[in-house]
XYZ file of C-alpha atoms in Angstrom:
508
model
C -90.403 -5.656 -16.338
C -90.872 -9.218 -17.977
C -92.383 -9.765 -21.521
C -94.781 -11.996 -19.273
C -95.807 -8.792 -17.853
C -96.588 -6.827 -20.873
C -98.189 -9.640 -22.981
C -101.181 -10.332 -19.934
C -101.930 -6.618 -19.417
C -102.239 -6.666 -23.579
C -104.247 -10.093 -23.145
C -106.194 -7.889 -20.031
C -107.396 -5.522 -22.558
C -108.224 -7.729 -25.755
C -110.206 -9.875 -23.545
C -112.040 -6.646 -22.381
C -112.280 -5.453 -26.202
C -113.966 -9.515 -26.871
C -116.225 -9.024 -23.732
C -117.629 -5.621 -24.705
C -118.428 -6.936 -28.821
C -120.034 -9.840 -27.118
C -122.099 -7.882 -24.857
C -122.791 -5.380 -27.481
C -124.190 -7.962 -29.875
C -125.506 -10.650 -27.680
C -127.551 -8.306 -24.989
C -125.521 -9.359 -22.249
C -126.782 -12.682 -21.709
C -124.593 -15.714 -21.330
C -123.662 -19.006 -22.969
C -123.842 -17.435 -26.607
C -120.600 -16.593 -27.700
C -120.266 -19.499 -29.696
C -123.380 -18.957 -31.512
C -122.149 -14.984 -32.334
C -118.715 -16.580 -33.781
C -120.894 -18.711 -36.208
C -123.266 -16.090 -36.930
C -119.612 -13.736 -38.113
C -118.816 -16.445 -39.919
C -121.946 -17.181 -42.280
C -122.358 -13.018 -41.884
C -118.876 -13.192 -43.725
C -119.589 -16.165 -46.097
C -122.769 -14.516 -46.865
C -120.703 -11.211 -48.059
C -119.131 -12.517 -50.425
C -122.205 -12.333 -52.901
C -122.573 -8.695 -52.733
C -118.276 -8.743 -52.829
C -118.525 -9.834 -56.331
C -121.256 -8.012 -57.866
C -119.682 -4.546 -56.164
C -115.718 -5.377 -57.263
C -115.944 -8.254 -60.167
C -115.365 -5.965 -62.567
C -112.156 -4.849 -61.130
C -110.839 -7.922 -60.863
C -108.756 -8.154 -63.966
C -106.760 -4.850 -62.595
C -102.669 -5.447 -62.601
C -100.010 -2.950 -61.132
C -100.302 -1.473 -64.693
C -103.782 0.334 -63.887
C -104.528 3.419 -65.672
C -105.170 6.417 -64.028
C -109.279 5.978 -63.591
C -108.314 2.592 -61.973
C -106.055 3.514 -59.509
C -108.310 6.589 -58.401
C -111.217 4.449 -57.676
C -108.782 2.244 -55.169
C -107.276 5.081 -53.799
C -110.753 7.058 -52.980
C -111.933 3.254 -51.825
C -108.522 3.127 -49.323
C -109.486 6.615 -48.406
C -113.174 6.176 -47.651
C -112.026 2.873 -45.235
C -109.590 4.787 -43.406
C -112.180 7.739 -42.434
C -113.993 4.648 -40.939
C -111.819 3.373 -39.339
C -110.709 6.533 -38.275
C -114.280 7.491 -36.913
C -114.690 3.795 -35.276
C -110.955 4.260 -33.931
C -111.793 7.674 -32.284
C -115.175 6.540 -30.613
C -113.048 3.376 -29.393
C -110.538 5.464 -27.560
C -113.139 7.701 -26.321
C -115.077 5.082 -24.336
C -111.839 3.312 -23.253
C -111.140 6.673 -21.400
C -114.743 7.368 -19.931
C -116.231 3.771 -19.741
C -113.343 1.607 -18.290
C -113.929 0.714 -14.545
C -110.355 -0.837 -14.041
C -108.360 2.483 -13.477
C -108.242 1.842 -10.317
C -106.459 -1.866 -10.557
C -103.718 -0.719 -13.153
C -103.246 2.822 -10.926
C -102.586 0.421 -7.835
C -100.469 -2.263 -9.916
C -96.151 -2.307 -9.777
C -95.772 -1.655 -13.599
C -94.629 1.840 -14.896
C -97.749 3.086 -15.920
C -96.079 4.272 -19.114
C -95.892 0.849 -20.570
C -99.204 -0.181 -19.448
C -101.166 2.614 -21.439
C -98.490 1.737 -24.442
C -100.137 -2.025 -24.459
C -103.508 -0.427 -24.068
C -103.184 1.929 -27.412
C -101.625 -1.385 -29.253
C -104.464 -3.111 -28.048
C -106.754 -0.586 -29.431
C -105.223 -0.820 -32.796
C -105.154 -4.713 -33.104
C -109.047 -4.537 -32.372
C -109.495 -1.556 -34.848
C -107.622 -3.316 -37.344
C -109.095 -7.009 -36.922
C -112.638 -5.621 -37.506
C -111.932 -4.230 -40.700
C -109.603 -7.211 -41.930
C -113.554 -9.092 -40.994
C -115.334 -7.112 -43.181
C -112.663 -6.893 -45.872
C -111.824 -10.073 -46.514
C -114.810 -10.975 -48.692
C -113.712 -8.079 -51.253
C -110.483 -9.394 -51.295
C -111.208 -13.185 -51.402
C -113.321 -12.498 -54.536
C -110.978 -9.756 -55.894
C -108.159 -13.266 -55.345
C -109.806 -15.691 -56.755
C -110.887 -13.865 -59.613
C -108.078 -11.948 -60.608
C -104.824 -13.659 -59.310
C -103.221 -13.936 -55.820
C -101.175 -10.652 -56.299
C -104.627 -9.163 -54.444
C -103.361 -10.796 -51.316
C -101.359 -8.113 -51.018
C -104.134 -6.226 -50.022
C -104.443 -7.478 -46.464
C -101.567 -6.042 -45.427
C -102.835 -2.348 -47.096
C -105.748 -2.954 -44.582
C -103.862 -3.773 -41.802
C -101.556 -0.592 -42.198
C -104.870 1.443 -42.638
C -106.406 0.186 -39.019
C -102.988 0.674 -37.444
C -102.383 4.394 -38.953
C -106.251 5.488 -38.324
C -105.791 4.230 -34.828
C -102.930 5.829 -34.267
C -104.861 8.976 -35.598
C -107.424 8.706 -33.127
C -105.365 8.298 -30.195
C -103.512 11.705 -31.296
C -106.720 13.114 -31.754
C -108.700 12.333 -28.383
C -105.410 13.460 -26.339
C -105.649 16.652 -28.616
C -108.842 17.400 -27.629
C -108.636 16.704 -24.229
C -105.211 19.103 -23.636
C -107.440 21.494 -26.023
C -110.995 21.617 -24.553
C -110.848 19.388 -21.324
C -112.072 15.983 -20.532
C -115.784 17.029 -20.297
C -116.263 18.510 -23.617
C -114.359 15.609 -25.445
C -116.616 12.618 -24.838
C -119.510 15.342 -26.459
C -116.735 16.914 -29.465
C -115.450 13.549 -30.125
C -118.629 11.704 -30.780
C -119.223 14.684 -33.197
C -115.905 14.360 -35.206
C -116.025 11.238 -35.442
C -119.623 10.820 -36.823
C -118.223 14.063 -39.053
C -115.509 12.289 -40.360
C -116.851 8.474 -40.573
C -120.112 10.257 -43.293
C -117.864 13.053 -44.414
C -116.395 11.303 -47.328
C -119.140 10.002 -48.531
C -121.406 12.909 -47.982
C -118.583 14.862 -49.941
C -118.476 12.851 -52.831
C -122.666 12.788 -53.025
C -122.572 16.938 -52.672
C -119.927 16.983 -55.666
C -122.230 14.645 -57.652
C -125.190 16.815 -56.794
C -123.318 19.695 -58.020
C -121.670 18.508 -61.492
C -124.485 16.154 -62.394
C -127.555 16.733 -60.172
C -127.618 13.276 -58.861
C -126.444 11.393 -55.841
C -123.899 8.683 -57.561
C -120.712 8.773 -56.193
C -118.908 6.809 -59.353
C -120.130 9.597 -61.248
C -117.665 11.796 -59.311
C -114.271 9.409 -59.235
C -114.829 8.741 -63.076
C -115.089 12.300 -64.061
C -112.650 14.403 -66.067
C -112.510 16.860 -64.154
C -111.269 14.672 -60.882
C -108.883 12.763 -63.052
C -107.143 16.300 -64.031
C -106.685 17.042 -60.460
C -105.315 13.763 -59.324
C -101.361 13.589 -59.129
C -98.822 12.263 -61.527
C -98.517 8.791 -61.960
C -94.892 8.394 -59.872
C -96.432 10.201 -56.833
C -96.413 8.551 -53.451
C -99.935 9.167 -53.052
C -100.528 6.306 -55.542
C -98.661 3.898 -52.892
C -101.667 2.556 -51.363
C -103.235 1.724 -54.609
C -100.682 0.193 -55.903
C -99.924 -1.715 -53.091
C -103.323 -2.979 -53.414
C -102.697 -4.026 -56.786
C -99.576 -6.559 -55.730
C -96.597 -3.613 -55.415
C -94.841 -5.264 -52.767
C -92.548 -1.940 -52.306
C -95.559 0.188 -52.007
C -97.065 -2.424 -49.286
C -93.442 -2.428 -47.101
C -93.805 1.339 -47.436
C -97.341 2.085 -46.392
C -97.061 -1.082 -43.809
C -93.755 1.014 -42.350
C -95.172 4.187 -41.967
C -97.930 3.344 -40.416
C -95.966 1.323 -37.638
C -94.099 4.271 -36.942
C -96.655 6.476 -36.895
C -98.182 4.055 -34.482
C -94.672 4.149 -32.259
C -94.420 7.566 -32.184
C -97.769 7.738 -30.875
C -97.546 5.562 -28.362
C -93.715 6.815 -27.222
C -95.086 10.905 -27.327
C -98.983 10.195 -25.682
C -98.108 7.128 -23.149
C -96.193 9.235 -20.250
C -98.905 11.743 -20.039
C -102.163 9.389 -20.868
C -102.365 8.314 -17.098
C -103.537 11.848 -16.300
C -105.602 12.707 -19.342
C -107.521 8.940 -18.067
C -108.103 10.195 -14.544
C -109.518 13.373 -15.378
C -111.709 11.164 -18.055
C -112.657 9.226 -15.022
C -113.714 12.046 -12.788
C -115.797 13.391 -15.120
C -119.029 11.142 -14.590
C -118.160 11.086 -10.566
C -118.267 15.287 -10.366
C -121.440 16.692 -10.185
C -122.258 19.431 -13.006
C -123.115 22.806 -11.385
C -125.957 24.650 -12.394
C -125.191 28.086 -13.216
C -128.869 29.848 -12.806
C -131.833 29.036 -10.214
C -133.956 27.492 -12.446
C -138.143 28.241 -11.233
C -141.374 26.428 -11.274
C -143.420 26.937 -14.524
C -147.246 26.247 -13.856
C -148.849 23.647 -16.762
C -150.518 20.319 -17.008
C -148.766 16.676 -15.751
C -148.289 16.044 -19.467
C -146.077 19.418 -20.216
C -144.370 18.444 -17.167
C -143.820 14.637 -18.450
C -142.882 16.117 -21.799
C -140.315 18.409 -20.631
C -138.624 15.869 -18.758
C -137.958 13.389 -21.867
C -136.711 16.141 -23.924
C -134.475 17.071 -20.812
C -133.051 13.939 -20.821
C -132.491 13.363 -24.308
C -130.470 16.629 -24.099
C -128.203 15.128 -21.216
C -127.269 11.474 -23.168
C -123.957 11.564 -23.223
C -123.857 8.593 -26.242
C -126.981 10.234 -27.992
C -124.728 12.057 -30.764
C -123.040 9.886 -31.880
C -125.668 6.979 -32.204
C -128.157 9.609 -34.184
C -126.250 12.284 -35.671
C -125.524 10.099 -38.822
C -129.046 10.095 -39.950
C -128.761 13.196 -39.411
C -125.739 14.254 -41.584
C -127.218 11.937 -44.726
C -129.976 13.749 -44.931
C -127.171 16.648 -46.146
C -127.087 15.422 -49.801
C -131.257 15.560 -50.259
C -131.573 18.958 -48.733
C -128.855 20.440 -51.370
C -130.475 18.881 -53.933
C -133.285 20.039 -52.526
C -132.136 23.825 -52.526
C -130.535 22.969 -56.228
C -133.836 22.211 -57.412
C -135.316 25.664 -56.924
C -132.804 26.936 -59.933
C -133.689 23.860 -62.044
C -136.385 21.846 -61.851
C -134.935 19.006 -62.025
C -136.937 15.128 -61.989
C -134.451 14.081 -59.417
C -135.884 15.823 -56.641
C -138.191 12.799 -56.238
C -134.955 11.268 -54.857
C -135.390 13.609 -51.416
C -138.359 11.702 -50.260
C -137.751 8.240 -49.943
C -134.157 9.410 -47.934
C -136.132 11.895 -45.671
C -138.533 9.093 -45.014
C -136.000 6.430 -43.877
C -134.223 8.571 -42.268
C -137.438 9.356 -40.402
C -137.873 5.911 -39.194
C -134.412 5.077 -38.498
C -133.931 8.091 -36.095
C -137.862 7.816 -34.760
C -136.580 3.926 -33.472
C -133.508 5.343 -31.819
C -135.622 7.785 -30.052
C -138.390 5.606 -29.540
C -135.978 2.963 -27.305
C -134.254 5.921 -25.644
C -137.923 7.475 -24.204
C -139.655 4.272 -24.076
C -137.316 1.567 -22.831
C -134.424 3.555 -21.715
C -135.528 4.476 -18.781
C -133.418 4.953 -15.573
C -135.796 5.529 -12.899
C -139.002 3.536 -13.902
C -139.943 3.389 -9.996
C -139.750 6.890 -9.650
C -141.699 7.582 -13.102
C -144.383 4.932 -11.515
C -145.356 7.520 -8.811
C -146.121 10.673 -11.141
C -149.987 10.860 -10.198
C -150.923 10.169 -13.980
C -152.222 6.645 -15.318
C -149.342 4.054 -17.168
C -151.253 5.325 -20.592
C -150.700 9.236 -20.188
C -146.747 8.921 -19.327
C -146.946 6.478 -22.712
C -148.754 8.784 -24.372
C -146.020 11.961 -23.704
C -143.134 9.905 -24.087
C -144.587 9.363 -27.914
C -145.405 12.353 -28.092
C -142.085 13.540 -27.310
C -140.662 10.842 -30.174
C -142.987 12.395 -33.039
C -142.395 16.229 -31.891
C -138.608 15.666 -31.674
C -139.171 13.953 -35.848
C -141.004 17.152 -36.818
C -138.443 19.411 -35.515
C -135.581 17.476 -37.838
C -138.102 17.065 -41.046
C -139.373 20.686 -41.190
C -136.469 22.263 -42.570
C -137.065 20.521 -45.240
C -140.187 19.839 -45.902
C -141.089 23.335 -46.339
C -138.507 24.402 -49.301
C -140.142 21.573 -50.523
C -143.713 22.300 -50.205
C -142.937 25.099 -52.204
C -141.290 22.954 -54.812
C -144.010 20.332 -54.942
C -146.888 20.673 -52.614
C -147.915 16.967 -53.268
C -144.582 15.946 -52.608
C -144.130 17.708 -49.513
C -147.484 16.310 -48.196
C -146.503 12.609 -49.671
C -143.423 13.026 -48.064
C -144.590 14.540 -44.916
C -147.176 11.579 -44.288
C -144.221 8.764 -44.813
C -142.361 10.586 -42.175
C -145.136 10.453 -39.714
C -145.979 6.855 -40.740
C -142.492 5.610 -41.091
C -142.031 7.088 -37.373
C -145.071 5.882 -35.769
C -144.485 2.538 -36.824
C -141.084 2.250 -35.765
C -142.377 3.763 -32.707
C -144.762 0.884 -31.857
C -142.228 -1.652 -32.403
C -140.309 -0.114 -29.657
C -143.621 -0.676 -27.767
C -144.454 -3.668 -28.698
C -140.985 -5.236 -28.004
C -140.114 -2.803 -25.089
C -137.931 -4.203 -22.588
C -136.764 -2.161 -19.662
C -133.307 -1.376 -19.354
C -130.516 1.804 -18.651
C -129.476 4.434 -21.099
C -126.378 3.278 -21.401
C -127.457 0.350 -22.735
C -128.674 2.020 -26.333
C -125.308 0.780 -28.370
C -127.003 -2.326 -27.324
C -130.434 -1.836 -27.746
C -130.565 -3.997 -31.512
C -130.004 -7.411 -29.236
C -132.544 -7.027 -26.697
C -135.025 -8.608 -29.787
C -133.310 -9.812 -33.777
C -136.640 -9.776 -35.176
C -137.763 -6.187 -33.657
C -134.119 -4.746 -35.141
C -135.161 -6.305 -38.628
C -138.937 -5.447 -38.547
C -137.597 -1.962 -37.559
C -135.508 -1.952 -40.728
C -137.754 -3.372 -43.073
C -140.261 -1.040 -41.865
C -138.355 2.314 -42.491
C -137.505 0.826 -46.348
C -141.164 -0.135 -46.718
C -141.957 3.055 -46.244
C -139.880 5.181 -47.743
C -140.176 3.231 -50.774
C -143.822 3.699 -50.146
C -143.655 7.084 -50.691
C -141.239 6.899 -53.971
C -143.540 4.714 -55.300
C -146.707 6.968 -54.607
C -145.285 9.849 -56.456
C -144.260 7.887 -59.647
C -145.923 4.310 -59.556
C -149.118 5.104 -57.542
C -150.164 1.466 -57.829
C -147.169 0.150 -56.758
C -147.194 2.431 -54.110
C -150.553 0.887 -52.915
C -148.550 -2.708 -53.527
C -145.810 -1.574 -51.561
C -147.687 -0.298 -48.329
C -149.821 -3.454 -48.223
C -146.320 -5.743 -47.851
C -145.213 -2.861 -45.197
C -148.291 -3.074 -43.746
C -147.868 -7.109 -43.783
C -144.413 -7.053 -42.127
C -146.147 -4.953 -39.611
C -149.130 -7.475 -38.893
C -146.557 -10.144 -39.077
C -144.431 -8.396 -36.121
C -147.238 -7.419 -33.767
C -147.910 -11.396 -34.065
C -144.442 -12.517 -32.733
C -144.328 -9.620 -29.912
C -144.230 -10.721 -26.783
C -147.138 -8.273 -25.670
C -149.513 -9.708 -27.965
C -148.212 -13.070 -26.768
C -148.890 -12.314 -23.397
């Protein structure tokens, strides 16, 4: 086979990599790709600010770091490559199940071994040139205010996409020899939301435990981490000090992750052509239903209920879009249960985090019952007026909040009762206003569109944001500043007005 050969089935899959960002972030519509490469471009530029108020300090670092220096990078290189790892995994997920083109490579002349080989490298380029985009303002500041020798760390982040990629790969053939193809599209989207907020959740539960608060620098600066961490001439210090200008450290992490990345590719690629097909039969076989189910007698609107939370159970992308809120709100419920042994001011911490998280997860939710719908012809001739099927599909939204905030709002009411109830009513808020921005802004479209569902309308995704933050710090404020708490729901209140204005229903 030529080298011809190879490099258009790897340009064949970058191409399809470019497509699916720009349809991700532009809604599907046409004739604005240009527009999303300058919008990457000032999104960088604009980094750059926050770049040098997170990492100035640390600009002045050399290769002869002390030991609190070089743990910080190294728990930095290790929180990016669980990222990447958890971005790398979904990646290779959906290039099994969502790929149409099986079909064309199955029927092509090329030795199917190579072709999957080209695929994995192409999944690895990808991995890796998103996080060089997002690292390069940290480094560019990190450069031009300490020295070029930080250069150095572009090639550290280049090993770390190809080595978490190769990771992934391992890990999705893994679980499909392990479990089968239908349980890994729902196990990996859990490990790799798992692993993507493990870290970080980690270091928050450690702070919660030593100190009682949620900084994460509290942890890596500590004593008692320092004592732990290896000796000075250990290879687990390459990274770090590759970051720092090494250059033998950066040839060594660069070459094992390239060979971790061949192996890969030379153990996985003869057998990937049949772990793909049985991917691919998955959504054409029909699941079986093992018990008759019967008839329960209740009202249209029980009926309409039960069929949204049906459906949310069946999403096959649900998890791993919403599961993240879920996991962060980890941290506040053990400091929750900490606080029942000591008292402890920071509890007041829990509520602004439950309440975001409220919103945040009430919007996916919102889009998913609201817009997402598959069938809207069918749902059109349920014998109930356009209001009522509204009406249980927000219902469904609010009911589905109150499950997830309950476990913790009761530990808490017996805490605090007026926190619980503070907290309790920016939950309810927070979620009912992100749920009429989904309404005001709906648009309809399929469930598989809800990776997507932030470019259907800029200003809905950012009045959804703004709106969660108002109110959670809403409720902060209420329990500590209850002035600025009024202050604070007036301007969330304001951003509301402001986005009801600029909807196109109350343009119409």
């Amino acid at each position: 086979m030529s080298a011809a050969t190879l490099a258009g089935f790897a340009r064949h899959d970058l191409r399809l990599a470019w497509r699916d960002f720009l349809a991700m972030m532009t809604a599907g519509r046409r004739g604005r790709a240009r527009t999303i490469v300058l919008a990457l471009i000032v999104f960088a530029l604009f980094l750059h600010l926050p770049a040098w108020a997170m990492v100035g300090s640390y600009a002045g670092l050399t290769q002869e770091a002390d030991r609190g220096s070089l743990i910080v990078i190294a728990a930095t290189v290790a929180l990016s490559w669980l990222l990447m790892l958890s971005q790398a995994i979904e990646s290779v997920t959906r290039v099994f199940y969502a790929r149409a083109d099986l079909d064309l490579i199955m029927s092509s002349p090329v030795p199917l071994e190579r072709v999957f080989s080209v695929r994995m490298a192409a999944i690895a380029l990808a991995v890796t040139a998103m996080a060089l985009l997002f690292a390069a303002p940290v480094i560019d500041v990190l450069a031009f205010a300490g020295g070029a020798h930080w250069l150095s760390a572009f090639g550290v982040v280049a090993a770390v996409g190809i080595s978490a990629s190769a990771v992934a790969i391992a890990v999705a053939v893994l679980l499909f020899r392990l479990i089968g193809p239908r349980r890994t599209r729902l196990v990996a989207q859990i490990l790799s939301v798992v692993i993507g907020a493990g870290f970080v959740i980690a270091l928050q539960v450690a702070a919660i435990m030593s100190t009682g608060t949620l900084s994460r620098f509290t942890v890596l600066t500590s004593d008692a981490v320092a004592a732990f961490a290896p000796a000075m001439s250990s290879a687990l210090w390459w990274p770090a000090r590759a970051v720092l200008g090494d250059g033998v450290a950066l040839a060594a992490v660069l070459g094992v992750s390239l060979a971790l990345l061949g192996l890969v590719m030379m153990t996985v690629a003869p057998i990937l052509g049949d772990l793909v097909v049985n991917a691919a039969s998955v959504s054409l076989t029909p699941t079986r239903q093992t018990g008759g189910g019967q008839f329960r007698r209740g009202s249209r609107q029980q009926a309409l209920r039960i069929k949204e939370f049906i459906l949310l159970r069946r999403d096959p992308w649900l998890v791993s879009q919403s599961l993240m809120q879920l996991l962060y709100l980890v941290p506040p419920a053990l400091l929750l249960w900490r606080s029942f042994s000591d008292r402890s001011t920071a509890i007041v911490l829990i509520t602004p985090v439950i309440v975001m998280a409220a919103g945040q997860l009430a919007g996916g939710l919102a889009w998913l019952t609201i817009s997402g719908e598959d069938a809207p012809d069918l749902v059109a001739t349920a014998p109930l007026p356009p209001s009522a099927v509204m009406r249980a599909r927000i219902e469904v939204v609010l009911m589905g909040i109150a499950i997830v905030v309950t476990p913790l709002l009761l530990p808490l009411a017996w805490l605090s009762p007026l926190q619980a109830l503070v907290t309790a009513a920016g939950c309810a808020i927070a979620a009912a206003a992100a749920t009429a921005i989904q309404l005001w802004f709906r648009v309809q479209a399929r469930r598989s569109q809800f990776r997507r569902r932030q470019t259907s309308s800029r200003f809905a995704t950012f009045a959804e944001a703004f709106s969660s933050i108002g109110w959670a710090a809403t409720a902060a404020l209420a329990l500590t500043i209850p002035l600025l708490g009024l202050i604070s729901a007036a301007f969330t209140l304001g951003v509301l007005a402001l986005t009801w204005t600029f909807s196109p229903r109350q343009a119409a």
